[in-house]
XYZ file of C-alpha atoms in Angstrom:
116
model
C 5.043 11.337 14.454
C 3.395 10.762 11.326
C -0.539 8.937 10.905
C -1.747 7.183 7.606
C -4.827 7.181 6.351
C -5.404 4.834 3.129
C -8.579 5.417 1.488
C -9.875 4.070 -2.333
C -10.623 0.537 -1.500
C -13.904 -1.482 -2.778
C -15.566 -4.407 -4.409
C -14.561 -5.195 -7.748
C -14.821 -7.786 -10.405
C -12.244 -9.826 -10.880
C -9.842 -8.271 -13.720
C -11.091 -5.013 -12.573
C -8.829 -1.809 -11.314
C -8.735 0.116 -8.337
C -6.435 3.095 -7.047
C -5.544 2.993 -3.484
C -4.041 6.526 -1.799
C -2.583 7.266 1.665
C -2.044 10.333 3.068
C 0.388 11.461 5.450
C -0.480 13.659 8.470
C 3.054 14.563 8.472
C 5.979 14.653 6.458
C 7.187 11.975 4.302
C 10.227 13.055 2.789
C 12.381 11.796 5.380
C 11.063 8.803 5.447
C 13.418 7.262 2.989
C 11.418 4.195 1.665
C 7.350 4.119 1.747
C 5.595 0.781 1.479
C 2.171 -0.577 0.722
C 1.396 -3.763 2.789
C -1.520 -5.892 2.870
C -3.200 -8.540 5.203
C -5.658 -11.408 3.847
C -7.723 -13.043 6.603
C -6.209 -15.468 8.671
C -2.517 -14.396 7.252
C 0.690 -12.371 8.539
C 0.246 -8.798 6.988
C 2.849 -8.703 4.051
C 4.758 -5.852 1.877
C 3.159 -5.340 -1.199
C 5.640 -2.788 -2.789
C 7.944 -0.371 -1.944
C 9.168 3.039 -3.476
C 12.168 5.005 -2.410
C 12.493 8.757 -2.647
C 14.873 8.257 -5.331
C 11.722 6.512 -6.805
C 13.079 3.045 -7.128
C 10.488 0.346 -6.708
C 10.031 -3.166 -5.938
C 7.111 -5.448 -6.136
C 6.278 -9.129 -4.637
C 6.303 -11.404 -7.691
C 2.629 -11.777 -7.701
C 1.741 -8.446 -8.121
C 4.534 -7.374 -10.211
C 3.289 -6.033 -14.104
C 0.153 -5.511 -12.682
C 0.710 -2.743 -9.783
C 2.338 0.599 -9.466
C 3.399 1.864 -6.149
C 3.968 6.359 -6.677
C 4.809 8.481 -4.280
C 4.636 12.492 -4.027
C 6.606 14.023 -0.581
C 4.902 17.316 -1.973
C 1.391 16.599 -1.559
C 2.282 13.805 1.696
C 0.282 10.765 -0.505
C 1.805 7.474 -1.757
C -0.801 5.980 -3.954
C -0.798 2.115 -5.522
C -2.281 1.507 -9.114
C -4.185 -2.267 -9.332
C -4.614 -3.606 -12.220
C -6.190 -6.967 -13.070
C -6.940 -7.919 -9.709
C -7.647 -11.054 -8.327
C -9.537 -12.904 -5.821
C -6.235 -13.719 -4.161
C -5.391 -9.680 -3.966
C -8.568 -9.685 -1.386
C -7.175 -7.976 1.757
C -6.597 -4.718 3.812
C -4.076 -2.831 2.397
C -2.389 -0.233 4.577
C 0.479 1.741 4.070
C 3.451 2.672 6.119
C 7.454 3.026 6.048
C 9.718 0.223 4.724
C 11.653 -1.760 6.596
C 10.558 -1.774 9.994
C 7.350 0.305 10.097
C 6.357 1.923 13.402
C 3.628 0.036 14.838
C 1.694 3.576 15.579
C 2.167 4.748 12.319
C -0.606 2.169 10.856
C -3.610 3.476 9.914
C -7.320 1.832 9.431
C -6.647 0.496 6.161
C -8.636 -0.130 2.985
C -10.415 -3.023 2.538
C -9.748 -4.375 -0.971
C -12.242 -7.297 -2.124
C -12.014 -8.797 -5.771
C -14.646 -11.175 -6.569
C -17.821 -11.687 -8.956
């Protein structure tokens, strides 16, 4: 079994940056594709992006260009780059395995608010 813990959320202007991590109690190299998801208030939790161990990516079109989703099996952490964030990126962002992530694999989560 394998626990998350995301960390590097915050407040932050709008147009600002932030650099979210998660780290892996356990191993992560056999978990094929890694995902960062994130859940507004009052909406479904969503997938954010997703990296593969071949390190193939994908992004939801409104975050694409502006995030980076990394992952290193070595050190157990995936992290996400944000950059010019917006009010609408406001959420807790967790991480956990794409498609189908085990519901006790999720973690706290981050809280990520952009605003001025």
């Amino acid at each position: 079994q394998v626990q998350f813990v995301e960390s590097g959320g915050g407040l932050v202007q709008p147009g600002g940056t932030l650099r979210l991590s998660c780290a892996a109690s356990g191993n992560i190299f056999n978990i094929a594709v890694m995902g960062w998801y994130r859940q507004a208030p009052g909406k479904q939790r969503e997938l954010v992006a997703a990296i593969a161990n071949g390190g193939g990516t994908r992004y939801i079109d409104s975050v694409q260009g502006r995030f980076t989703i990394s992952r290193d099996n070595a050190k157990k952490t995936v992290v996400l780059q944000m950059n010019s964030l917006k009010p609408e990126d406001t959420a807790v962002y967790y991480c956990n395995r794409f498609p189908n992530p085990p519901s006790d694999y999720w973690g706290q989560g981050t809280q990520v608010t952009v605003s001025s």
